[in-house]
Coordinates of C-alpha atoms in Angstrom, one line a residue:
X21 CA 20.7 -12.1 -12.3
X22 CA 19.0 -12.8 -8.9
X23 CA 21.5 -13.6 -6.2
X24 CA 20.4 -17.0 -4.6
X25 CA 18.8 -16.1 -1.5
X26 CA 16.4 -14.3 -3.4
X27 CA 14.8 -17.4 -4.9
X28 CA 12.3 -18.5 -2.2
X29 CA 10.7 -15.5 -2.8
X30 CA 10.1 -16.2 -7.1
X31 CA 8.8 -19.4 -6.4
X32 CA 6.5 -18.6 -3.4
X33 CA 5.0 -15.7 -6.0
X34 CA 5.3 -18.1 -9.4
X35 CA 3.1 -20.7 -6.8
X36 CA 0.5 -18.2 -6.0
X37 CA 0.0 -17.4 -9.1
X38 CA -0.6 -20.5 -10.4
X39 CA -3.1 -21.7 -8.0
X40 CA -5.0 -18.1 -8.2
X41 CA -5.0 -18.1 -12.3
X42 CA -5.7 -22.3 -12.4
X43 CA -9.0 -21.5 -10.6
X44 CA -10.3 -18.8 -12.6
X45 CA -13.0 -20.2 -14.6
X46 CA -13.6 -19.4 -18.4
X47 CA -17.5 -18.5 -18.0
X48 CA -19.7 -16.5 -19.6
X49 CA -22.9 -15.0 -17.0
X50 CA -25.8 -15.3 -19.4
X51 CA -28.6 -14.3 -16.9
X52 CA -28.3 -12.7 -13.0
X53 CA -29.8 -15.6 -11.1
X54 CA -26.8 -16.3 -8.7
X55 CA -26.6 -18.0 -5.4
X56 CA -27.3 -16.0 -2.5
X57 CA -24.7 -15.3 -0.4
X58 CA -23.5 -12.6 2.9
X59 CA -20.2 -11.0 3.1
X60 CA -18.8 -8.9 6.5
X61 CA -18.8 -5.1 5.4
X62 CA -19.0 -1.7 7.2
X63 CA -22.3 -0.7 5.8
X64 CA -25.2 -2.9 3.7
X65 CA -27.0 -1.9 0.8
X66 CA -30.5 -2.0 0.5
X67 CA -30.5 -2.7 -3.9
X68 CA -28.7 -5.1 -6.2
X69 CA -27.4 -6.2 -9.5
X70 CA -25.4 -8.1 -11.4
X71 CA -22.7 -6.7 -14.1
X72 CA -24.5 -8.9 -16.8
X73 CA -27.2 -7.0 -16.7
X74 CA -25.5 -4.0 -18.3
X75 CA -24.5 -6.4 -21.3
X76 CA -21.0 -7.4 -20.3
X77 CA -19.1 -10.1 -21.3
X78 CA -17.0 -12.6 -19.4
X79 CA -14.7 -13.6 -21.9
X80 CA -11.8 -11.9 -21.3
X81 CA -11.6 -10.2 -25.0
X82 CA -14.7 -8.0 -25.0
X83 CA -14.2 -5.0 -23.4
X84 CA -16.5 -4.2 -20.6
X85 CA -15.9 0.0 -19.6
X86 CA -19.1 0.7 -21.1
X87 CA -21.2 -2.0 -19.3
X88 CA -19.1 -1.0 -16.0
X89 CA -19.7 2.5 -16.2
X90 CA -23.4 2.2 -17.3
X91 CA -24.0 -0.3 -14.4
X92 CA -22.6 1.9 -11.8
X93 CA -24.2 5.5 -13.1
X94 CA -27.7 3.3 -12.9
X95 CA -27.0 2.2 -9.4
X96 CA -25.8 5.1 -8.4
X97 CA -29.5 6.7 -8.4
X98 CA -29.8 5.0 -5.3
X99 CA -27.0 6.6 -3.4
X100 CA -29.8 8.2 -1.1
X101 CA -32.2 4.9 -0.7
X102 CA -30.1 2.3 1.0
X103 CA -27.3 2.6 -1.6
X104 CA -26.6 -0.2 -4.2
X105 CA -24.1 -3.0 -4.7
X106 CA -23.0 -4.5 -7.7
X107 CA -22.1 -7.9 -8.1
X108 CA -19.4 -9.4 -10.6
X109 CA -19.9 -12.9 -11.5
X110 CA -17.2 -15.5 -12.6
X111 CA -15.7 -15.0 -15.6
X112 CA -13.1 -12.9 -16.7
X113 CA -14.2 -9.0 -17.5
X114 CA -11.7 -6.7 -19.9
X115 CA -12.2 -3.2 -19.1
X116 CA -10.8 0.1 -18.8
X117 CA -10.8 2.8 -16.1
X118 CA -14.8 3.2 -14.5
X119 CA -15.7 5.1 -11.3
X120 CA -17.3 4.7 -8.7
X121 CA -20.5 6.3 -6.5
X122 CA -21.6 6.9 -3.2
X123 CA -22.8 4.1 -0.4
X124 CA -21.6 1.5 -3.4
X125 CA -20.6 -2.1 -2.9
X126 CA -18.6 -3.7 -5.8
X127 CA -18.4 -7.4 -5.2
X128 CA -16.4 -9.5 -6.9
X129 CA -17.5 -13.3 -6.6
X130 CA -15.3 -16.4 -6.6
X131 CA -13.6 -17.1 -9.6
X132 CA -14.5 -13.4 -11.2
X133 CA -11.5 -10.8 -12.6
X134 CA -11.4 -7.8 -13.4
X135 CA -8.7 -7.2 -16.1
X136 CA -7.2 -4.2 -16.8
X137 CA -7.3 -3.2 -20.7
X138 CA -3.9 -2.8 -21.9
X139 CA -5.7 -0.2 -24.5
X140 CA -4.3 3.4 -23.0
X141 CA -7.9 5.0 -25.0
X142 CA -9.7 3.2 -22.4
X143 CA -7.8 5.2 -19.9
X144 CA -8.8 8.3 -18.8
X145 CA -6.2 11.5 -18.7
X146 CA -6.2 13.0 -15.2
X147 CA -4.2 16.0 -13.6
X148 CA -1.5 15.4 -11.4
X149 CA -2.0 15.3 -7.6
X150 CA -1.5 18.9 -5.7
X151 CA 0.3 17.3 -3.0
X152 CA 2.9 16.3 -5.5
X153 CA 3.0 19.1 -8.1
X154 CA 3.8 16.5 -10.9
X155 CA 3.5 12.9 -11.8
X156 CA 5.6 10.3 -10.5
X157 CA 7.0 9.0 -14.1
X158 CA 6.5 12.2 -15.9
X159 CA 6.3 16.0 -15.0
X160 CA 2.8 16.0 -16.3
X161 CA -0.7 14.5 -16.1
X162 CA -1.8 10.7 -15.0
X163 CA -3.7 8.0 -16.1
X164 CA -6.8 7.5 -14.1
X165 CA -6.6 4.4 -11.7
X166 CA -8.4 1.1 -12.9
X167 CA -10.9 1.7 -9.8
X168 CA -11.4 5.6 -9.1
X169 CA -13.3 7.7 -7.0
X170 CA -13.7 11.2 -5.9
X171 CA -15.8 13.1 -3.2
X172 CA -17.2 10.1 -2.1
X173 CA -19.0 8.6 1.2
X174 CA -19.7 4.8 1.8
X175 CA -17.6 2.9 -0.8
X176 CA -16.6 -0.9 -0.6
X177 CA -14.1 -2.7 -3.0
X178 CA -14.8 -6.6 -1.7
X179 CA -15.3 -10.1 -2.7
X180 CA -15.1 -13.6 -2.1
X181 CA -11.3 -13.8 -3.1
X182 CA -12.3 -12.5 -6.6
X183 CA -9.4 -11.2 -8.4
X184 CA -8.3 -7.8 -9.8
X185 CA -5.6 -7.8 -12.7
X186 CA -3.8 -5.3 -13.8
X187 CA -1.8 -6.6 -16.5
X188 CA 0.9 -4.5 -15.6
X189 CA 3.9 -6.1 -17.6
X190 CA 2.8 -3.6 -20.8
X191 CA 3.5 -0.4 -18.3
X192 CA 6.2 -2.3 -16.7
X193 CA 8.1 -1.8 -19.9
X194 CA 7.1 1.4 -21.2
X195 CA 8.3 2.6 -17.8
X196 CA 11.9 0.7 -18.2
X197 CA 12.1 2.1 -21.7
X198 CA 11.1 6.0 -20.6
X199 CA 8.3 6.0 -23.2
X200 CA 5.8 7.2 -21.1
X201 CA 4.1 11.0 -21.2
X202 CA 1.9 10.1 -18.4
X203 CA 2.0 8.9 -15.2
X204 CA 1.3 4.6 -14.9
X205 CA -2.1 4.0 -13.7
X206 CA -2.8 2.7 -10.3
X207 CA -5.3 0.0 -9.8
X208 CA -7.3 1.5 -6.9
X209 CA -7.1 4.9 -6.2
X210 CA -10.1 6.7 -3.8
X211 CA -9.7 10.3 -3.1
X212 CA -11.5 12.7 -1.4
X213 CA -13.6 10.3 0.7
X214 CA -15.0 9.5 3.8
X215 CA -15.6 5.8 4.8
X216 CA -13.6 3.2 2.9
X217 CA -13.3 -0.9 2.8
X218 CA -11.2 -2.7 0.5
X219 CA -11.2 -6.5 1.9
X220 CA -10.9 -9.7 0.5
X221 CA -9.9 -9.6 -2.9
X222 CA -6.7 -11.0 -4.6
X223 CA -4.4 -8.2 -6.9
X224 CA -2.1 -9.0 -9.3
X225 CA 0.2 -6.6 -11.5
X226 CA -0.3 -3.3 -11.0
X227 CA 0.9 -1.0 -13.4
X228 CA 2.1 0.9 -10.4
X229 CA 0.5 0.9 -6.8
X230 CA -2.1 -1.3 -6.0
X231 CA -4.2 0.5 -3.1
X232 CA -3.8 4.7 -2.7
X233 CA -6.4 6.2 -0.5
X234 CA -5.2 9.5 -0.9
X235 CA -7.1 13.1 1.1
X236 CA -9.7 10.5 2.6
X237 CA -10.3 9.4 6.3
X238 CA -11.9 6.2 8.3
X239 CA -10.6 3.4 5.9
X240 CA -10.4 -0.1 6.6
X241 CA -8.0 -2.4 4.0
X242 CA -8.1 -6.2 5.6
X243 CA -7.8 -9.4 4.1
X244 CA -6.3 -8.5 0.6
X245 CA -3.5 -10.8 -1.3
X246 CA -1.2 -8.6 -3.4
X247 CA 1.0 -10.2 -5.5
X248 CA 3.6 -8.6 -8.6
X249 CA 7.2 -9.6 -9.6
X250 CA 9.6 -8.7 -7.1
X251 CA 11.5 -6.9 -10.0
X252 CA 8.6 -4.9 -11.0
X253 CA 9.0 -1.1 -11.0
X254 CA 6.8 1.3 -8.3
X255 CA 4.4 -1.8 -7.5
X256 CA 3.5 -0.8 -3.8
X257 CA 1.1 -2.6 -1.9
X258 CA -0.6 -0.2 0.1
X259 CA -0.2 3.6 -0.2
X260 CA -2.3 5.7 2.5
X261 CA -1.3 8.8 1.3
X262 CA -2.8 12.5 3.8
X263 CA -5.3 10.2 4.9
X264 CA -6.6 10.0 8.4
X265 CA -8.1 6.9 10.6
X266 CA -6.6 3.5 8.9
X267 CA -6.7 0.4 9.7
X268 CA -4.5 -1.7 7.8
X269 CA -5.0 -5.7 8.7
X270 CA -4.2 -9.2 8.1
X271 CA -2.5 -8.3 4.5
X272 CA -0.1 -10.8 2.4
X273 CA 2.0 -8.7 0.0
X274 CA 4.8 -9.6 -2.6
X275 CA 6.1 -7.0 -4.2
X276 CA 8.3 -4.9 -6.5
X277 CA 8.7 -2.5 -4.5
X278 CA 7.3 -1.1 -0.2
X279 CA 4.9 -3.5 0.4
X280 CA 3.3 -0.7 2.5
X281 CA 4.3 3.3 1.7
X282 CA 2.9 6.2 4.4
X283 CA 2.8 9.1 2.3
X284 CA 1.7 12.6 2.7
X285 CA 3.1 14.9 -0.5
X286 CA 6.3 16.0 -2.0
X287 CA 8.2 18.8 -1.1
X288 CA 7.3 21.9 -1.8
X289 CA 3.8 20.9 -3.1
X290 CA 3.1 18.8 0.1
X291 CA 4.4 21.2 2.6
X292 CA 1.8 23.6 1.1
X293 CA -0.9 20.9 0.8
X294 CA -0.6 20.4 4.7
X295 CA -2.3 17.0 4.5
X296 CA -0.9 14.9 7.0
X297 CA -1.0 10.9 7.5
X298 CA -2.3 10.1 11.1
X299 CA -3.9 7.4 12.9
X300 CA -3.0 4.8 11.3
X301 CA -2.8 0.8 12.3
X302 CA -0.8 -2.0 10.8
X303 CA -1.1 -5.3 11.8
X304 CA -0.7 -8.8 11.0
X305 CA 1.0 -8.1 7.9
X306 CA 3.3 -10.5 5.9
X307 CA 5.6 -9.0 3.2
X308 CA 8.2 -10.4 0.6
X309 CA 10.3 -7.4 -0.8
X310 CA 13.8 -8.2 -1.5
X311 CA 14.6 -4.6 -2.7
X312 CA 12.2 -2.0 -0.7
X313 CA 10.7 -2.1 2.7
X314 CA 7.9 -3.9 4.9
X315 CA 6.7 -0.4 5.4
X316 CA 8.2 2.6 4.5
X317 CA 7.2 5.8 5.9
X318 CA 7.7 8.8 3.7
X319 CA 10.5 9.2 1.2
X320 CA 7.2 11.7 0.1
X321 CA 6.0 12.7 3.4
X322 CA 6.1 16.8 3.1
X323 CA 2.6 16.9 4.8
X324 CA 3.5 15.3 7.7
X325 CA 3.5 11.7 9.1
X326 CA 2.1 11.1 12.9
X327 CA 0.6 8.6 15.6
X328 CA 1.2 5.2 13.3
X329 CA 0.8 2.0 14.7
X330 CA 2.8 -1.6 13.8
X331 CA 2.8 -4.9 15.5
X332 CA 3.0 -8.0 14.7
X333 CA 4.2 -8.3 11.2
X334 CA 6.5 -10.6 9.5
X335 CA 8.9 -10.2 6.7
X336 CA 10.8 -12.9 4.3
X337 CA 13.6 -12.3 2.2
X338 CA 12.8 -8.6 2.3
X339 CA 15.4 -5.5 2.4
X340 CA 14.2 -4.0 5.7
X341 CA 11.4 -3.7 8.0
X342 CA 9.8 -0.4 9.0
X343 CA 11.6 2.5 7.1
X344 CA 12.2 5.9 7.7
X345 CA 12.8 7.8 3.9
X346 CA 12.7 11.4 4.4
X347 CA 15.7 14.4 2.7
X348 CA 16.2 18.4 2.9
X349 CA 13.4 19.8 1.4
X350 CA 10.9 17.6 2.3
X351 CA 10.0 19.6 5.5
X352 CA 6.7 18.7 7.9
X353 CA 7.3 15.5 10.5
X354 CA 7.4 11.8 11.2
X355 CA 6.9 11.5 14.8
X356 CA 5.1 9.5 17.3
X357 CA 6.1 5.9 15.5
X358 CA 5.5 2.5 17.6
X359 CA 6.4 -0.8 16.5
X360 CA 6.0 -3.6 18.2
X361 CA 6.2 -7.4 17.2
X362 CA 8.2 -7.9 14.1
X363 CA 9.3 -11.7 13.2
X364 CA 12.1 -10.7 10.0
X365 CA 13.8 -13.4 8.6
X366 CA 16.7 -12.8 5.8
X367 CA 17.3 -9.7 5.9
X368 CA 19.6 -7.0 4.4
X369 CA 18.9 -4.3 7.2
X370 CA 16.4 -4.5 10.3
X371 CA 16.6 -0.7 10.8
X372 CA 16.9 1.3 8.7
X373 CA 16.2 5.4 8.4
X374 CA 18.0 7.3 5.8
X375 CA 18.0 11.5 5.6
X376 CA 19.0 11.6 2.2
X377 CA 16.6 9.9 0.3
X378 CA 17.1 13.0 -2.4
X379 CA 14.4 12.3 -5.0
X380 CA 12.8 16.0 -5.4
X381 CA 9.9 16.7 -7.6
X382 CA 11.3 19.9 -9.2
X383 CA 14.3 22.1 -8.1
X384 CA 11.8 24.3 -6.7
X385 CA 12.0 22.4 -3.2
X386 CA 13.7 25.0 -0.5
X387 CA 16.8 23.6 0.9
X388 CA 16.1 25.5 4.6
X389 CA 12.7 22.7 4.7
X390 CA 14.0 20.1 6.9
X391 CA 12.1 17.3 8.3
X392 CA 11.1 16.8 11.9
X393 CA 12.2 13.0 13.0
X394 CA 11.3 12.5 16.7
X395 CA 9.6 9.7 18.7
X396 CA 10.2 6.1 16.8
X397 CA 9.8 3.3 18.9
X398 CA 10.4 -0.4 18.5
X399 CA 10.1 -3.3 20.4
X400 CA 10.1 -7.1 20.7
X401 CA 11.9 -7.6 17.3
X402 CA 13.2 -11.1 16.3
X403 CA 15.7 -11.4 13.3
X404 CA 17.1 -14.4 11.7
X405 CA 19.8 -14.1 9.3
X406 CA 20.5 -10.6 8.7
X407 CA 23.2 -8.6 6.8
X408 CA 23.2 -5.5 8.7
X409 CA 21.6 -4.8 12.1
X410 CA 20.8 -1.2 11.8
X411 CA 21.9 1.7 9.5
X412 CA 20.6 5.0 11.2
X413 CA 21.6 7.8 9.5
X414 CA 20.2 11.3 10.5
X415 CA 20.9 15.3 8.7
X416 CA 23.5 16.9 9.9
X417 CA 22.2 19.7 12.0
X418 CA 19.1 18.0 11.7
X419 CA 19.1 15.5 13.8
X420 CA 16.3 12.3 14.3
X421 CA 15.8 12.0 18.2
X422 CA 13.8 10.2 20.4
X423 CA 14.6 6.8 18.8
X424 CA 13.8 3.5 21.3
X425 CA 14.8 0.3 20.5
X426 CA 14.0 -2.6 23.0
X427 CA 13.9 -6.3 23.2
X428 CA 15.8 -7.4 20.6
X429 CA 17.4 -10.4 18.8
X430 CA 19.6 -10.2 15.8
X431 CA 20.7 -12.9 14.2
X432 CA 23.5 -11.7 12.0
X433 CA 23.9 -13.6 8.7
X434 CA 27.3 -14.7 7.4
X435 CA 28.3 -12.1 5.7
X436 CA 26.8 -10.1 8.4
X437 CA 28.5 -11.7 11.0
X438 CA 31.9 -10.7 9.2
X439 CA 31.6 -6.8 9.1
X440 CA 33.3 -5.0 12.3
X441 CA 30.4 -2.7 12.7
X442 CA 26.6 -4.3 12.3
X443 CA 25.2 -1.1 13.3
X444 CA 26.4 2.6 11.8
X445 CA 24.7 5.4 13.4
X446 CA 24.9 8.9 12.5
X447 CA 22.9 12.5 13.3
X448 CA 20.4 10.4 15.9
X449 CA 20.0 10.0 18.8
X450 CA 17.8 7.6 21.4
X451 CA 18.2 5.0 24.0
X452 CA 18.7 1.2 23.7
X453 CA 17.6 -1.5 26.4
X454 CA 18.1 -5.5 25.8
X455 CA 19.2 -5.4 21.9
X456 CA 21.5 -7.8 20.2
X457 CA 24.3 -7.2 18.9
X458 CA 24.7 -3.9 20.9
X459 CA 23.7 -0.9 19.2
X460 CA 25.8 2.0 18.2
X461 CA 27.1 4.8 21.1
X462 CA 24.6 7.3 19.5
X463 CA 21.7 4.7 21.3
X464 CA 23.0 3.7 24.8
X465 CA 21.8 1.2 27.0
X466 CA 19.2 1.7 30.0
X467 CA 18.1 -1.3 31.9
X468 CA 14.8 -2.8 32.1
X469 CA 13.0 -0.4 29.0
X470 CA 10.0 -1.1 27.2
X471 CA 9.9 1.5 24.3
X472 CA 6.3 3.1 24.1
X473 CA 2.9 1.8 22.6
X474 CA -0.3 3.3 23.0
X475 CA -2.5 1.7 25.4
X476 CA -5.7 3.3 23.9
X477 CA -7.1 2.0 20.7
X478 CA -7.7 4.3 17.5
X479 CA -11.3 5.4 16.2
X480 CA -11.1 2.7 13.4
X481 CA -10.4 0.1 15.6
X482 CA -13.5 0.0 16.7
X483 CA -15.9 -0.1 13.6
X484 CA -17.4 -3.5 13.4
X485 CA -18.2 -5.0 10.6
X486 CA -22.2 -6.0 9.4
X487 CA -23.3 -9.0 7.9
X488 CA -24.2 -8.2 4.5
X489 CA -26.5 -10.5 1.8
X490 CA -27.2 -10.8 -1.9

């Protein structure tokens, strides 16, 4: 039974789902005569089509997998002629997995719902990711994501707050019953791709992770509402993975796992693949996740994580804020992390770093592969109703260094106030300034210090949206 302090999370989730689903029209579009509209995008398209042009039926029962694949195949011929956009009109469009193409926009109108099929035959099988070496749920292959793309350029998934419903309960039950022979599908996965925009949509009930750009670059993810029950397994919201130059902003996430998790491969496989996640900015995020982090760095970080910038973020009834997760065998690094402006309410931990997050891909990991954790900066933090101010646990003979915490005010909960030590620190080194309650001795006070935050802009911050039309 859930504790009472998480009841508000359930209420918010239920209300959010009711509002969204209550507005969905059970209509079927019979032709492509839609009203014109404008929308913001990184690139506009010369050619357009509507899903119903390809025989799609929006009744929530008829499979439209062939219609989606036929539409995208047809529109791919325009990749080198100004690109194309596929409009998904109001209705409930049941489909299995489908693949995107380059210079392409998938646009969901208001009251359009892409509904994920629960027929496993409509989900192609893929090999395991090379930087992971095995599937997350099972050691062999994995199901393709609902919306998938690889080796592309200039891909946009957007809308007027249309909905993608992963119907994840089917998969969650199989996972909990240990009945999966392949890893569950993600909702959106884009691989080996440059220029990605995912924006202005509502995503609900993914089978596993919601948004997973991997081995990709120049990515903007903004204006998403992501909702999953807080007890749903592995429903991470946004997971940039071995990707560079990423902008994540103005998103609202209720999740059964980390709201955002930055990753870069697992143990010896990630070390060998060697592609870091770097140059990532996250701002104006709201997260509810009672059992996980608002933002996790790791635990699969064996390609490295560097130059992560986080600002103006809010967590409510969430286990931890920005958390470092690593272990012996991971290798690589998490360094140059900058966080400013956290507003936290009802948290188990404000600051949490774990050097013993020991899940491994297999027994082949190298116990001598120690991660470098350094240059972790936090400033301007307000937190209320907190159980533990900080739990910072480095690795013996491999301490986490360069930790800086400044201008932090933490109000402990009734339970937290009874604890003798609000901070617990081992194998870490750093400094603090103007922090209440007083940090552990391994973070000694330094007067009038502001922890670092870069003044320059990442290249992705300079990308401007165009006004595109249908």
